[in-house]
Coordinates of C-alpha atoms in Angstrom, one line a residue:
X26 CA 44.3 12.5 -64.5
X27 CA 44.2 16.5 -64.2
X28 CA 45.4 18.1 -61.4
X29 CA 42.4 19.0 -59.2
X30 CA 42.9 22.9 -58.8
X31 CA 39.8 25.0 -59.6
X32 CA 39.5 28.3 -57.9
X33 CA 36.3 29.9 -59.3
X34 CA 33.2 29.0 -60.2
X35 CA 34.5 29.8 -64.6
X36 CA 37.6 28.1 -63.3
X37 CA 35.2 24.8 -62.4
X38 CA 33.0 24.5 -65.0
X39 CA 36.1 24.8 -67.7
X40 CA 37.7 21.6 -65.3
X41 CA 34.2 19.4 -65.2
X42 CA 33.1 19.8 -68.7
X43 CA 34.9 16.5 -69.7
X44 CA 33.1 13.9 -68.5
X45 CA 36.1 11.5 -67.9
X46 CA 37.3 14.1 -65.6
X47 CA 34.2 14.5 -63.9
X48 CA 33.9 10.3 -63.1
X49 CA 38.2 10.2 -62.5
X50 CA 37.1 13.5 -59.9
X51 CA 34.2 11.7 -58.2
X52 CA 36.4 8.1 -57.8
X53 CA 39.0 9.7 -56.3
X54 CA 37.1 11.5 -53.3
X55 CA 34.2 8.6 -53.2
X56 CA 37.1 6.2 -52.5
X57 CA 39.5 6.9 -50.3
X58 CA 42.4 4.8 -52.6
X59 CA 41.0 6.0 -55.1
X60 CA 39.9 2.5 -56.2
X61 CA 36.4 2.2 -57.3
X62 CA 34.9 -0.5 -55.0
X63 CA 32.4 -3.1 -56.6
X64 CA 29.1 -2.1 -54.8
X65 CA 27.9 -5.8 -55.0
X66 CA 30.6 -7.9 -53.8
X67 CA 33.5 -5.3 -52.5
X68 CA 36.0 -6.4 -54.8
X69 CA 38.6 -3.9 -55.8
X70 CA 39.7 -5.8 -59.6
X71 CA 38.3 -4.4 -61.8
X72 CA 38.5 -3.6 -65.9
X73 CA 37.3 -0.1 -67.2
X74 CA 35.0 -0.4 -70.3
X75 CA 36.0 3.1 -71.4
X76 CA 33.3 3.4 -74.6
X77 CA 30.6 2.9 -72.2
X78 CA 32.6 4.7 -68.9
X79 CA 31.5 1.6 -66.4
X80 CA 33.7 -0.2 -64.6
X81 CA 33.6 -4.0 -64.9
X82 CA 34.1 -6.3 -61.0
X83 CA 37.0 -9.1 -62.0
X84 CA 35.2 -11.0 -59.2
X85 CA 31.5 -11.1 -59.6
X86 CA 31.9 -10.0 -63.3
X87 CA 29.1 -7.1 -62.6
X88 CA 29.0 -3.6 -64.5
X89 CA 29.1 -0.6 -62.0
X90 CA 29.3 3.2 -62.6
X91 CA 30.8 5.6 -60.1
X92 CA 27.0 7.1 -59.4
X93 CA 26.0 4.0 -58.1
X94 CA 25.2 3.8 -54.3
X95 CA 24.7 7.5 -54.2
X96 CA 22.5 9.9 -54.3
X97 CA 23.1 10.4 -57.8
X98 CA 21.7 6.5 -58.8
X99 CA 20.2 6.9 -61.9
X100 CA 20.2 10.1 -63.1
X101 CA 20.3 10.8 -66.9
X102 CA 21.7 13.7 -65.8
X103 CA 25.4 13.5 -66.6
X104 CA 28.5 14.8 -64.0
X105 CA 29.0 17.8 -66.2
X106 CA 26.0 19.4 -64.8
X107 CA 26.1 17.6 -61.5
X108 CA 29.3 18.7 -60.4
X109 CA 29.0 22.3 -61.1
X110 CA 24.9 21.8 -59.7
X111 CA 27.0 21.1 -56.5
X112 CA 29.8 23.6 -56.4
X113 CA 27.5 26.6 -57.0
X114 CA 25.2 25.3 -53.7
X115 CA 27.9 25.1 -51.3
X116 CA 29.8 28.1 -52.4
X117 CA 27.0 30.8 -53.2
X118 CA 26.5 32.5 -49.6
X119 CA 22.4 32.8 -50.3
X120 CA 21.9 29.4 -52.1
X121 CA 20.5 29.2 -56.1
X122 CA 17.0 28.7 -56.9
X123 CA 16.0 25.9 -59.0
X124 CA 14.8 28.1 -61.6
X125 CA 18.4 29.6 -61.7
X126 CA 20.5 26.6 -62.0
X127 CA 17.7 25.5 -64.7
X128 CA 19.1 28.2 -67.1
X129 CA 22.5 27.4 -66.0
X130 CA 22.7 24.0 -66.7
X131 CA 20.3 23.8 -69.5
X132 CA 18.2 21.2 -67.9
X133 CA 14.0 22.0 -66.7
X134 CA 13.4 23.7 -63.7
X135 CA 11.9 20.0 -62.6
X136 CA 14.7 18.6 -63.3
X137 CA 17.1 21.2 -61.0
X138 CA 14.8 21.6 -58.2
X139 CA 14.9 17.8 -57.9
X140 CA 18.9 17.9 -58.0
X141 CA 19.1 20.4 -55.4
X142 CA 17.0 18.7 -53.2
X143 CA 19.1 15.8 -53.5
X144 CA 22.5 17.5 -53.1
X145 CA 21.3 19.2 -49.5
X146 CA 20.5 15.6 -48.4
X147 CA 24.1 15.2 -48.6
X148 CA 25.1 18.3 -46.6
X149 CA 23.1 16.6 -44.1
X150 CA 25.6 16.0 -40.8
X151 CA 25.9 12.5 -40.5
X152 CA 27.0 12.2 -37.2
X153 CA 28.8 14.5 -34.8
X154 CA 29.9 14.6 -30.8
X155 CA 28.2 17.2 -28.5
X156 CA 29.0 20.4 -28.3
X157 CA 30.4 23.1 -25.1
X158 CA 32.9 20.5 -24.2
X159 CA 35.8 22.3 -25.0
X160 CA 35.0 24.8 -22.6
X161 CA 33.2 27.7 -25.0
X162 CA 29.7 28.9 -24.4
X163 CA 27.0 27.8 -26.0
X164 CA 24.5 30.1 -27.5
X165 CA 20.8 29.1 -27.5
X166 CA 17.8 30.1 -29.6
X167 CA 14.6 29.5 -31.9
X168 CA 13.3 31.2 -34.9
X169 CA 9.5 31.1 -36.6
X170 CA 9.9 30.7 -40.2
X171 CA 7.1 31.3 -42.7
X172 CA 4.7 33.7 -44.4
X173 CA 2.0 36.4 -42.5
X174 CA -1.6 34.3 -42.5
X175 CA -3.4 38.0 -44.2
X176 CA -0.7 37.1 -47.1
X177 CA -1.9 33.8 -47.9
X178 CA -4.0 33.1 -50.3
X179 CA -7.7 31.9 -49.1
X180 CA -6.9 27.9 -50.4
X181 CA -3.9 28.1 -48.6
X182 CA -5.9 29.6 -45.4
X183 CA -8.3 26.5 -45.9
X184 CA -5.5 24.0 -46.2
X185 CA -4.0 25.2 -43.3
X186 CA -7.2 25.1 -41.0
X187 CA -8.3 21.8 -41.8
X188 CA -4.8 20.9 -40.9
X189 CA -4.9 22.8 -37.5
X190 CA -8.1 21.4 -36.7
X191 CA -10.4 23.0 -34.0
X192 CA -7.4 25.7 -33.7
X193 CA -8.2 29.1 -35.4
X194 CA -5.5 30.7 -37.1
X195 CA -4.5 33.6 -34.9
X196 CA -1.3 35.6 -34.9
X197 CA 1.9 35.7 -37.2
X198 CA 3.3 32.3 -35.4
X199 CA 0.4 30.0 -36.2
X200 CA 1.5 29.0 -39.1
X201 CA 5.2 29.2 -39.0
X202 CA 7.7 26.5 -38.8
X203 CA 10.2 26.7 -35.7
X204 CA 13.7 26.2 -36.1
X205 CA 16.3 25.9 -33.4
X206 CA 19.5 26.4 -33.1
X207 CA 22.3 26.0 -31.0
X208 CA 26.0 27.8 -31.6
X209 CA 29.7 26.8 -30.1
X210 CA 31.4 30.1 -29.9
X211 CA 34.6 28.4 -29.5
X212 CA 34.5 26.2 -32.0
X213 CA 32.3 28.7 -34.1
X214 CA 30.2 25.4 -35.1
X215 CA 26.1 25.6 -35.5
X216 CA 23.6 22.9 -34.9
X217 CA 20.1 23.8 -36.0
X218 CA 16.8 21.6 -36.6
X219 CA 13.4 22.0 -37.4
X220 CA 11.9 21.7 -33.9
X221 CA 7.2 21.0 -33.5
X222 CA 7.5 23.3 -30.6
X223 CA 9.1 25.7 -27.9
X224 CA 7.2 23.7 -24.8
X225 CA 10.1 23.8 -22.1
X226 CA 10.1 19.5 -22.7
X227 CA 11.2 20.1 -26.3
X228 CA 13.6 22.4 -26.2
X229 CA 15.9 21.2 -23.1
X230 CA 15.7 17.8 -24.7
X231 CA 17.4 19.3 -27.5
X232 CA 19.9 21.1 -25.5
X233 CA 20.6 17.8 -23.4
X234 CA 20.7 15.8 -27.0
X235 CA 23.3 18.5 -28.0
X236 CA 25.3 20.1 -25.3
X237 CA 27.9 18.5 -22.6
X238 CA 26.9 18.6 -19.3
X239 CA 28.2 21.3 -17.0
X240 CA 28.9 23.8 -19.9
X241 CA 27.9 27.4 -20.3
X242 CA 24.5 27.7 -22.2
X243 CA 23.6 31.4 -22.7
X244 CA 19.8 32.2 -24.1
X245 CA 16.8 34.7 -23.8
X246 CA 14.1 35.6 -21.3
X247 CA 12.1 32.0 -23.0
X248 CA 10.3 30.0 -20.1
X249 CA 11.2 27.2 -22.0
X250 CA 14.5 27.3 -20.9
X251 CA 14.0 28.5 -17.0
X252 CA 15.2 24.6 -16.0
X253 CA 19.0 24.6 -18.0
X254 CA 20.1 25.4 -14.3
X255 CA 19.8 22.1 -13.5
X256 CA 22.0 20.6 -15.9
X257 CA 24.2 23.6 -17.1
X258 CA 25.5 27.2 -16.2
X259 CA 22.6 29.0 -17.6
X260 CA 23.2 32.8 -17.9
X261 CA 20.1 34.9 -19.5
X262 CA 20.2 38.0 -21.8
X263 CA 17.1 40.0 -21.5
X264 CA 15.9 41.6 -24.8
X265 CA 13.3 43.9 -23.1
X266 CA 16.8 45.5 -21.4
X267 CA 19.0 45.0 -23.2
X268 CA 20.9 42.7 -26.2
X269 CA 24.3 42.7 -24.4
X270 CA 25.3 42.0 -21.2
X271 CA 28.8 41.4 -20.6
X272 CA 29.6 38.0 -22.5
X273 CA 26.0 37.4 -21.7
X274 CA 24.0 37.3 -25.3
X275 CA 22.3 35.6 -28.2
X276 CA 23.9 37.8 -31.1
X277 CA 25.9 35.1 -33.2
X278 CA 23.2 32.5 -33.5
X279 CA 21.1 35.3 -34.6
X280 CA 23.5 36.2 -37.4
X281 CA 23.2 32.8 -38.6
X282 CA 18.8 33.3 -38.3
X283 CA 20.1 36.6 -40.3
X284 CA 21.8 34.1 -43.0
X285 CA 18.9 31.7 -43.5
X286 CA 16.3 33.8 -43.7
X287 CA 17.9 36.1 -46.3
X288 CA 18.3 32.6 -48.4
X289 CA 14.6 31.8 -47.5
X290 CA 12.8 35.0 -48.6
X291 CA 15.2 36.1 -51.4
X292 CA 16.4 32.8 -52.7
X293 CA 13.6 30.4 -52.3
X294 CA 11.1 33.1 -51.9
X295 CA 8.9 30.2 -51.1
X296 CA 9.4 27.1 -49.0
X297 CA 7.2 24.5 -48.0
X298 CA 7.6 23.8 -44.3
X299 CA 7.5 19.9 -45.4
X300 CA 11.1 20.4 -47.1
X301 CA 12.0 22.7 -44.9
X302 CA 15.0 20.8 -43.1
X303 CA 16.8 20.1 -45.9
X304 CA 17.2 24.0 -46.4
X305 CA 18.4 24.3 -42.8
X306 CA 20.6 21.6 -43.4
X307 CA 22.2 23.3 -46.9
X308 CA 22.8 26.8 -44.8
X309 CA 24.7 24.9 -41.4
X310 CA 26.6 23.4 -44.1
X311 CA 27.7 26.6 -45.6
X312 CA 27.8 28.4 -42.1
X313 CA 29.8 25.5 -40.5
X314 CA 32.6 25.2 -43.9
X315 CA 32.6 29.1 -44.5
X316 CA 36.1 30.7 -44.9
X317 CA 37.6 32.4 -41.8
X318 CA 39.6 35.5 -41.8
X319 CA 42.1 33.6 -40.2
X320 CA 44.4 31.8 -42.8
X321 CA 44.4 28.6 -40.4
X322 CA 41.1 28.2 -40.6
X323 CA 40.0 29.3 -44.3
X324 CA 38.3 27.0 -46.1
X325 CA 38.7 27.4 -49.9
X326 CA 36.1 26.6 -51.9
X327 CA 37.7 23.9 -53.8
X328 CA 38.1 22.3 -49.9
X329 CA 34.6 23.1 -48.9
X330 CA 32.9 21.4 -52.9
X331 CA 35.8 18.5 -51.8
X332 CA 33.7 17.6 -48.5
X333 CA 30.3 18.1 -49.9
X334 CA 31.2 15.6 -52.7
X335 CA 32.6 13.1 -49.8
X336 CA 28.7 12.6 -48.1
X337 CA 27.2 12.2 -51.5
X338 CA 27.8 8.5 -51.1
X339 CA 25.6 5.7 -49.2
X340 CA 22.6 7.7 -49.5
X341 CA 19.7 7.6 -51.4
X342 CA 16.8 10.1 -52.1
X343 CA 13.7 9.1 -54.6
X344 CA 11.2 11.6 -56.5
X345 CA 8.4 9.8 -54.3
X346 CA 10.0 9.7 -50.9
X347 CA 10.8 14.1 -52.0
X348 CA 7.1 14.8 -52.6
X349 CA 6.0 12.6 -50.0
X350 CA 4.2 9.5 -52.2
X351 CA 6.1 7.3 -50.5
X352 CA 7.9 6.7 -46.7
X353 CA 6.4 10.3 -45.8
X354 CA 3.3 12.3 -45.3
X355 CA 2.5 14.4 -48.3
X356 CA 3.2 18.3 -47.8
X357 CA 0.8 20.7 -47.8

């Protein structure tokens, strides 16, 4: 097998456009032996039947291909354009529109936007300890993301009404999504979720969920978070005053608002709040795995495509369940 060494984006699409390379890539990072695994009965034996590239379980005697039990499960689509589909999302800073990656990869703009989707559900964070522990402050915050109701066209308005019920649409946050966020400093880590609210319940829940007890939680003048006290040192920046106050402010997790919304409104231009996680989840990704200017810490992008590849597994992600048809309500 070829050595594993791309460095740029020309330098990745030259290594993946063998498809044996692409399949001997995937094994080696889906597994960590770098034995494929026989997805019905575990067995590591196995035969390769090269002419149709499926591996064959000396146990159980079933045909398996390296997609399966992944997100990419039957998909025509071959590794040649997945591969490079996934290096150009977790290595372009702002993200790359389905229409984009369309003319890219030669495949429909259906087809790509329906790829993407599937590769952020693998940037999704599996699982992860609280934050604050190791002694850094924690920066808290939410963000309204969405489109001005006099922008909107009048079926959209009418959509959105019968949806809001006996509410009348009033002011720019009536029909925004809220996302919140919560920043390590130390640990320059970001957790951030789409949140229904910012009632005081809903976001100290979160900050409970998130943050170990008895650390430093800084956030704005927000009566939603006047009770942190309790449960944390809780030092407020107010932005009527003032944006800085000693190492009392809000700044970093508002660079990273800065980062997703650029990706929103000039990437994506237009994003249903319905699918609106999985782009939250694709940007904490990139902002969590972003190189540092510190060489101990840099994250090439080889190392960064390396990870993303790793979650792809043990996941599964259906056209139906995407548009809502099916485990979901439809989106608006």
């Amino acid at each position: 097998m070829k050595e594993f060494s791309p460095k740029t984006l020309q330098e990745a699409i030259q290594y993946f456009s063998d498809e044996q390379v692409c399949i001997e890539t995937f094994a080696r990072i889906r597994w960590a032996d770098g034995k494929p695994e026989c997805p019905a009965c575990g067995h590591k034996e196995h035969y390769y039947l090269a002419k149709q590239r499926r591996f064959k379980c000396k146990e159980c005697w079933k045909q398996f291909t390296v997609k399966m039990g992944t997100l990419l499960e039957d998909s025509p689509i071959s590794l040649t354009k997945w591969l490079p589909a996934l290096w150009m999302l977790v290595n372009d800073k702002n993200g790359i529109s389905s229409y984009e990656l369309a003319k890219a990869l030669g495949i429909t703009q259906k087809s790509a936007w329906f790829v993407l989707h599937r590769l952020r559900t693998a940037l999704q964070m599996n699982s992860f300890g609280k934050i604050g522990g190791s002694g850094g402050p924690v920066e808290v915050d939410e963000t309204f993301v969405g489109g001005r109701i006099a922008n909107m066209h009048k079926s959209r308005k009418a959509k959105m009404q019968q949806i809001r019920g006996d509410k009348q649409l009033k002011g720019d946050h009536m029909n925004k999504a809220i996302v919140m966020g919560l920043l390590d400093r130390e640990l320059r880590q970001v957790r951030a979720k789409v949140v229904p609210n910012v009632r005081r319940d809903t976001l100290q829940n979160e900050v409970l969920r998130e943050v170990e007890h008895g650390s430093t939680v800084y956030t704005d003048e927000w009566i939603g978070y006047n009770a942190l006290h309790q449960q944390f040192v809780h030092d407020v920046v107010n932005h009527v005053e003032g944006y800085v106050e000693g190492q009392v402010y809000t700044n970093s997790i508002e660079n990273f608002w800065s980062l997703l919304k650029r990706t929103l409104k000039g990437t994506y231009v237009a994003v249903e709040p319905y699918h609106l996680t999985k782009y939250v989840d694709e940007q904490v990704f990139r902002f969590n795995h972003r190189g540092g200017k510190r060489k101990e810490n840099r994250i090439t992008d080889a190392q960064r495509f390396e990870l993303a590849l790793s979650q792809v597994a043990g996941k599964r992600l259906t056209y139906n369940e995407l548009t809502g048809k099916e485990g979901g309500t439809e989106p608006f």
